[in-house]
Structures are given as structure tokens and as C-alpha cells.
mmCIF file of C-alpha atoms in Angstrom:
data_model
loop_
_atom_site.group_PDB
_atom_site.id
_atom_site.type_symbol
_atom_site.label_atom_id
_atom_site.label_comp_id
_atom_site.label_asym_id
_atom_site.label_seq_id
_atom_site.Cartn_x
_atom_site.Cartn_y
_atom_site.Cartn_z
ATOM 1 C CA ALA D 1 11.323 6.946 -28.795
ATOM 2 C CA MET D 2 10.901 3.173 -28.934
ATOM 3 C CA PRO D 3 7.516 2.048 -30.346
ATOM 4 C CA ARG D 4 5.125 1.053 -27.574
ATOM 5 C CA GLU D 5 4.885 -2.606 -28.620
ATOM 6 C CA ASP D 6 8.667 -2.937 -28.737
ATOM 7 C CA ALA D 7 8.991 -1.266 -25.349
ATOM 8 C CA GLN D 8 6.411 -3.614 -23.852
ATOM 9 C CA ASN D 9 8.101 -6.683 -25.335
ATOM 10 C CA GLN D 10 11.425 -5.520 -23.943
ATOM 11 C CA ALA D 11 9.890 -4.930 -20.512
ATOM 12 C CA ILE D 12 8.338 -8.412 -20.560
ATOM 13 C CA ALA D 13 11.660 -10.014 -21.545
ATOM 14 C CA GLN D 14 13.474 -8.151 -18.771
ATOM 15 C CA ALA D 15 10.818 -9.144 -16.237
ATOM 16 C CA TRP D 16 11.106 -12.810 -17.171
ATOM 17 C CA GLY D 17 14.875 -12.502 -16.836
ATOM 18 C CA ALA D 18 14.462 -11.162 -13.303
ATOM 19 C CA LEU D 19 12.498 -14.300 -12.414
ATOM 20 C CA ALA D 20 15.226 -16.714 -13.488
ATOM 21 C CA GLY D 21 16.031 -19.113 -10.653
ATOM 22 C CA VAL D 22 13.159 -17.939 -8.443
ATOM 23 C CA ASP D 23 11.485 -20.579 -6.268
ATOM 24 C CA MET D 24 8.069 -19.892 -7.763
ATOM 25 C CA PRO D 25 5.933 -21.953 -5.326
ATOM 26 C CA LYS D 26 7.502 -20.080 -2.397
ATOM 27 C CA ARG D 27 7.221 -16.735 -4.175
ATOM 28 C CA CYS D 28 3.519 -17.348 -4.810
ATOM 29 C CA ARG D 29 2.965 -18.139 -1.123
ATOM 30 C CA ASP D 30 4.853 -15.017 -0.048
ATOM 31 C CA LEU D 31 2.806 -12.805 -2.357
ATOM 32 C CA GLY D 32 -0.606 -14.273 -1.590
ATOM 33 C CA LEU D 33 -1.026 -15.909 -4.981
ATOM 34 C CA PRO D 34 -2.576 -19.344 -5.624
ATOM 35 C CA ALA D 35 -0.252 -22.334 -5.588
ATOM 36 C CA CYS D 36 1.723 -22.921 -8.769
ATOM 37 C CA HIS D 37 1.126 -26.396 -10.234
ATOM 38 C CA GLU D 38 3.158 -28.037 -13.007
ATOM 39 C CA GLY D 39 4.508 -24.772 -14.276
ATOM 40 C CA CYS D 40 1.126 -23.042 -14.410
ATOM 41 C CA LEU D 41 -0.230 -20.316 -12.167
ATOM 42 C CA GLN D 42 -4.015 -19.934 -12.254
ATOM 43 C CA LEU D 43 -5.314 -16.724 -10.726
ATOM 44 C CA ARG D 44 -7.924 -14.005 -10.778
ATOM 45 C CA LEU D 45 -6.643 -11.147 -12.915
ATOM 46 C CA PHE D 46 -8.690 -7.957 -13.152
ATOM 47 C CA GLY D 47 -11.982 -9.773 -12.701
ATOM 48 C CA SER D 48 -11.285 -12.784 -14.941
ATOM 49 C CA ASN D 49 -9.625 -16.171 -14.577
ATOM 50 C CA ALA D 50 -6.174 -16.281 -16.146
ATOM 51 C CA ASP D 51 -3.384 -18.812 -16.663
ATOM 52 C CA LEU D 52 0.285 -17.867 -16.496
ATOM 53 C CA ASN D 53 2.337 -20.603 -18.153
ATOM 54 C CA LEU D 54 5.858 -20.431 -16.766
ATOM 55 C CA THR D 55 7.232 -22.765 -19.418
ATOM 56 C CA ASP D 56 6.092 -21.054 -22.599
ATOM 57 C CA ARG D 57 5.856 -17.659 -20.889
ATOM 58 C CA THR D 58 2.284 -16.870 -21.860
ATOM 59 C CA LEU D 59 -0.591 -15.262 -19.974
ATOM 60 C CA CYS D 60 -4.056 -16.097 -21.288
ATOM 61 C CA ASP D 61 -7.691 -15.740 -20.346
ATOM 62 C CA THR D 62 -8.784 -19.135 -19.041
ATOM 63 C CA ALA D 63 -12.202 -19.089 -20.700
ATOM 64 C CA THR D 64 -11.231 -17.818 -24.152
ATOM 65 C CA GLY D 65 -7.539 -18.621 -24.436
ATOM 66 C CA ASN D 66 -6.950 -15.071 -25.636
ATOM 67 C CA PRO D 67 -3.624 -13.507 -24.660
ATOM 68 C CA ALA D 68 -3.758 -10.997 -21.835
ATOM 69 C CA LYS D 69 -2.921 -7.350 -22.376
ATOM 70 C CA PRO D 70 0.863 -6.806 -22.411
ATOM 71 C CA ALA D 71 0.495 -4.272 -19.582
ATOM 72 C CA ASP D 72 -1.240 -6.929 -17.465
ATOM 73 C CA MET D 73 1.619 -9.335 -18.112
ATOM 74 C CA ILE D 74 4.170 -6.701 -17.108
ATOM 75 C CA LEU D 75 2.319 -5.855 -13.894
ATOM 76 C CA LEU D 76 2.014 -9.521 -12.908
ATOM 77 C CA LEU D 77 5.667 -10.300 -13.662
ATOM 78 C CA HIS D 78 6.838 -7.241 -11.740
ATOM 79 C CA TYR D 79 4.715 -8.392 -8.801
ATOM 80 C CA LEU D 80 6.258 -11.867 -8.991
ATOM 81 C CA ALA D 81 9.716 -10.278 -8.981
ATOM 82 C CA CYS D 82 9.119 -8.856 -5.492
ATOM 83 C CA ASP D 83 11.342 -10.873 -3.146
ATOM 84 C CA LEU D 84 9.697 -9.661 0.069
ATOM 85 C CA PRO D 85 6.577 -11.227 1.588
ATOM 86 C CA PHE D 86 3.691 -8.837 0.990
ATOM 87 C CA ARG D 87 1.039 -8.246 3.606
ATOM 88 C CA ARG D 88 -1.467 -5.441 3.371
ATOM 89 C CA THR D 89 -1.378 -2.897 6.179
ATOM 90 C CA GLU D 90 -4.953 -1.626 5.669
ATOM 91 C CA THR D 91 -3.482 1.894 5.886
ATOM 92 C CA LEU D 92 -4.454 3.797 2.746
ATOM 93 C CA GLU D 93 -2.324 6.351 0.945
ATOM 94 C CA SER D 94 -2.637 8.627 -2.050
ATOM 95 C CA TYR D 95 -0.540 8.148 -5.178
ATOM 96 C CA ARG D 96 1.374 11.198 -3.955
ATOM 97 C CA ALA D 97 2.987 8.982 -1.270
ATOM 98 C CA PHE D 98 4.881 7.007 -3.932
ATOM 99 C CA PRO D 99 8.385 8.225 -4.843
ATOM 100 C CA GLY D 100 7.851 11.110 -7.254
ATOM 101 C CA GLY D 101 4.099 10.694 -6.949
ATOM 102 C CA GLN D 102 3.579 14.309 -5.892
ATOM 103 C CA PHE D 103 5.260 15.500 -9.093
ATOM 104 C CA TYR D 104 3.289 13.073 -11.306
ATOM 105 C CA TYR D 105 -0.038 13.445 -9.518
ATOM 106 C CA GLN D 106 -1.758 15.505 -12.216
ATOM 107 C CA PRO D 107 -0.791 13.081 -15.023
ATOM 108 C CA PHE D 108 -1.915 10.267 -12.707
ATOM 109 C CA LYS D 109 -5.359 11.851 -12.306
ATOM 110 C CA ALA D 110 -5.571 12.322 -16.083
ATOM 111 C CA ARG D 111 -5.071 8.556 -16.473
ATOM 112 C CA THR D 112 -7.426 7.485 -13.702
ATOM 113 C CA THR D 113 -10.056 9.583 -11.934
ATOM 114 C CA GLU D 114 -10.614 12.328 -14.484
ATOM 115 C CA PRO D 115 -11.933 9.960 -17.198
ATOM 116 C CA LEU D 116 -14.279 8.427 -14.605
ATOM 117 C CA VAL D 117 -15.704 11.778 -13.554
ATOM 118 C CA LYS D 118 -16.083 12.877 -17.172
ATOM 119 C CA ARG D 119 -17.893 9.638 -18.056
ATOM 120 C CA PHE D 120 -20.176 9.231 -15.023
ATOM 121 C CA ALA D 121 -20.574 12.691 -13.433
ATOM 122 C CA ASP D 122 -23.387 12.120 -10.885
ATOM 123 C CA ASP D 123 -24.541 8.745 -12.261
ATOM 124 C CA VAL D 124 -23.181 6.508 -9.515
ATOM 125 C CA GLY D 125 -25.687 3.812 -10.496
ATOM 126 C CA ALA D 126 -23.963 3.311 -13.847
ATOM 127 C CA LEU D 127 -20.561 3.284 -12.170
ATOM 128 C CA ARG D 128 -21.766 0.716 -9.635
ATOM 129 C CA ARG D 129 -22.990 -1.561 -12.448
ATOM 130 C CA ASN D 130 -19.642 -1.325 -14.218
ATOM 131 C CA LEU D 131 -17.823 -2.291 -11.034
ATOM 132 C CA ASP D 132 -19.139 -5.804 -11.611
ATOM 133 C CA ARG D 133 -16.563 -6.145 -14.388
ATOM 134 C CA PHE D 134 -14.083 -6.632 -11.550
ATOM 135 C CA ASP D 135 -13.972 -8.408 -8.195
ATOM 136 C CA TRP D 136 -14.849 -5.743 -5.648
ATOM 137 C CA THR D 137 -16.281 -5.131 -2.211
ATOM 138 C CA PRO D 138 -18.003 -2.013 -0.841
ATOM 139 C CA PHE D 139 -15.831 0.491 0.988
ATOM 140 C CA ASP D 140 -17.079 3.161 3.366
ATOM 141 C CA GLY D 141 -16.425 6.508 1.748
ATOM 142 C CA GLY D 142 -17.956 9.096 -0.556
ATOM 143 C CA ASP D 143 -21.206 8.433 -2.387
ATOM 144 C CA LEU D 144 -19.716 5.207 -3.723
ATOM 145 C CA GLY D 145 -16.689 3.482 -2.265
ATOM 146 C CA ALA D 146 -15.193 0.282 -3.622
ATOM 147 C CA GLN D 147 -12.150 -1.867 -2.959
ATOM 148 C CA ILE D 148 -11.323 -3.302 -6.373
ATOM 149 C CA HIS D 149 -9.127 -6.378 -6.773
ATOM 150 C CA ALA D 150 -6.378 -6.510 -9.376
ATOM 151 C CA PHE D 151 -4.579 -9.798 -8.607
ATOM 152 C CA GLY D 152 -2.831 -11.465 -5.696
ATOM 153 C CA GLN D 153 -3.080 -9.043 -2.795
ATOM 154 C CA LEU D 154 -3.151 -5.962 -5.016
ATOM 155 C CA ASN D 155 -6.227 -3.762 -4.732
ATOM 156 C CA ILE D 156 -7.093 -0.139 -5.196
ATOM 157 C CA VAL D 157 -9.741 1.767 -3.281
ATOM 158 C CA LEU D 158 -11.964 4.069 -5.327
ATOM 159 C CA ILE D 159 -13.825 6.847 -3.539
ATOM 160 C CA TYR D 160 -16.404 8.563 -5.770
ATOM 161 C CA ARG D 161 -18.353 11.684 -4.822
ATOM 162 C CA THR D 162 -21.245 13.215 -6.730
ATOM 163 C CA GLY D 163 -21.438 16.969 -7.255
ATOM 164 C CA GLU D 164 -22.937 19.297 -4.672
ATOM 165 C CA ASP D 165 -23.825 22.986 -5.106
ATOM 166 C CA GLU D 166 -20.836 24.608 -6.841
ATOM 167 C CA PHE D 167 -18.603 21.540 -6.430
ATOM 168 C CA PRO D 168 -18.509 19.063 -9.326
ATOM 169 C CA ALA D 169 -18.247 15.288 -9.010
ATOM 170 C CA SER D 170 -14.831 14.016 -7.930
ATOM 171 C CA ALA D 171 -12.990 10.774 -7.287
ATOM 172 C CA ASP D 172 -9.885 9.537 -5.500
ATOM 173 C CA VAL D 173 -7.825 6.378 -5.880
ATOM 174 C CA LEU D 174 -6.052 5.091 -2.779
ATOM 175 C CA PHE D 175 -3.471 2.351 -2.257
ATOM 176 C CA ASP D 176 -2.482 0.211 0.686
ATOM 177 C CA ALA D 177 0.684 1.701 2.191
ATOM 178 C CA ALA D 178 2.559 -1.590 1.723
ATOM 179 C CA LEU D 179 2.204 -1.284 -2.043
ATOM 180 C CA ARG D 180 5.101 1.195 -2.169
ATOM 181 C CA HIS D 181 7.426 -1.683 -1.246
ATOM 182 C CA VAL D 182 6.054 -3.969 -3.963
ATOM 183 C CA VAL D 183 5.420 -1.954 -7.114
ATOM 184 C CA SER D 184 7.080 1.052 -8.703
ATOM 185 C CA THR D 185 5.459 4.465 -9.016
ATOM 186 C CA GLU D 186 4.782 3.855 -12.703
ATOM 187 C CA ASP D 187 3.352 0.381 -12.058
ATOM 188 C CA ALA D 188 0.994 1.870 -9.471
ATOM 189 C CA ALA D 189 -0.231 4.341 -12.092
ATOM 190 C CA VAL D 190 -0.666 1.583 -14.690
ATOM 191 C CA LEU D 191 -2.527 -0.564 -12.154
ATOM 192 C CA ALA D 192 -4.956 2.222 -11.240
ATOM 193 C CA SER D 193 -5.403 3.277 -14.853
ATOM 194 C CA ARG D 194 -6.074 -0.299 -15.921
ATOM 195 C CA ILE D 195 -8.985 -0.485 -13.486
ATOM 196 C CA CYS D 196 -10.367 3.017 -13.997
ATOM 197 C CA ILE D 197 -10.338 2.759 -17.788
ATOM 198 C CA GLY D 198 -11.895 -0.696 -17.446
ATOM 199 C CA LEU D 199 -14.829 0.927 -15.633
ATOM 200 C CA LEU D 200 -15.694 3.315 -18.474
#
């Protein structure tokens, strides 16, 4: 198997290649991203300000100048490669609605909700405090519901339930139905995992 760093670098190179010749100002408008100025896209990225430099192909934290995680770069570039205007439907779906998502649902939970439940159990107060690491708004559901922003128009909805009687704590991650037309099944898993692990 290819080493992870090499695989990520290859994925980034391929994603940049897919963006060759794209009208980036129009693409940003279509995807609900801020306007692109002088080859730089400034945006909120997983709760922080970030700069995507289209000339030198870098993605950095605005405040520190530190490079973003390679997975974040891949997710953002894949989003920019979507050539269809993206508008949320406000209809929520499970990961199982993605192609192959039913088959990969258990590995998906192992990357997302299971670490959350193991870490927080019934302590929704601690989970609520950690939500402030991201941009989020309350969502009606469970003992704690949150719509958590990734970037552009990409969000996940986290529904967290504390334990009751013989039932342990549990959590679900939901996606807007339109997301299936914008990101791949694997990218959806990476997106959700990026947020859930960031909450630990």
C-alpha cells in the first residue's frame, strides 16, 4: 500500500489538476464560498480562518500561517471541483444514503460517533463546550443537537443522546441530502470524522 503521506500528496495533485481552467470566481459563487480576490480565497474552515492561495497552491491558517491538514486541503479542493451549483435542501439523511454507505456504515461509526460516545458518555456539558471549537448552531434533536459548519455550504448535523435505563449514550451524524451530489462517500466520512475527532 502507498504510504499515507504519498497518497495524500497524490490526491492533492490530482485535485489541483481537476481545477485547471476552472473559472474560480464563478465556481466560488456557485458553491456558496466567499469571493476569490487576486488568486486568494479566504474562508472559514472547520472553525478557523484560512487562506487558499491558488497561485502557490497552499492552504494556511490565517492567524498562524501554519499549513492546513492535508485532509482539509483534499476536502476543499474536491468541493471546488464540483461543477454544479450547490444549494442545501434542508432534508437530512444518514451516511447510509450515500453510495455504498450502508456497507461502510459500521466503519463510518467507528470513525465518527463511537469515539464521541466513548469520550463523553452522558457529559453533554463537556461536549457542548467543545463544540465552540467550530462554528455551530443549535439543532432540535436528542439531548444535544448541533449543526456544525465545515466550509462553504458544507455542514453536518450531530444528534447526541445521553443514556437512559438499559440504553447507553448514542449519537448520529446526518447530512443534507444535496451533499450526495457534491462529495464522494469517502469524503463524507472524512468530513464527519474531521469534525467528530476535533470535538474530543
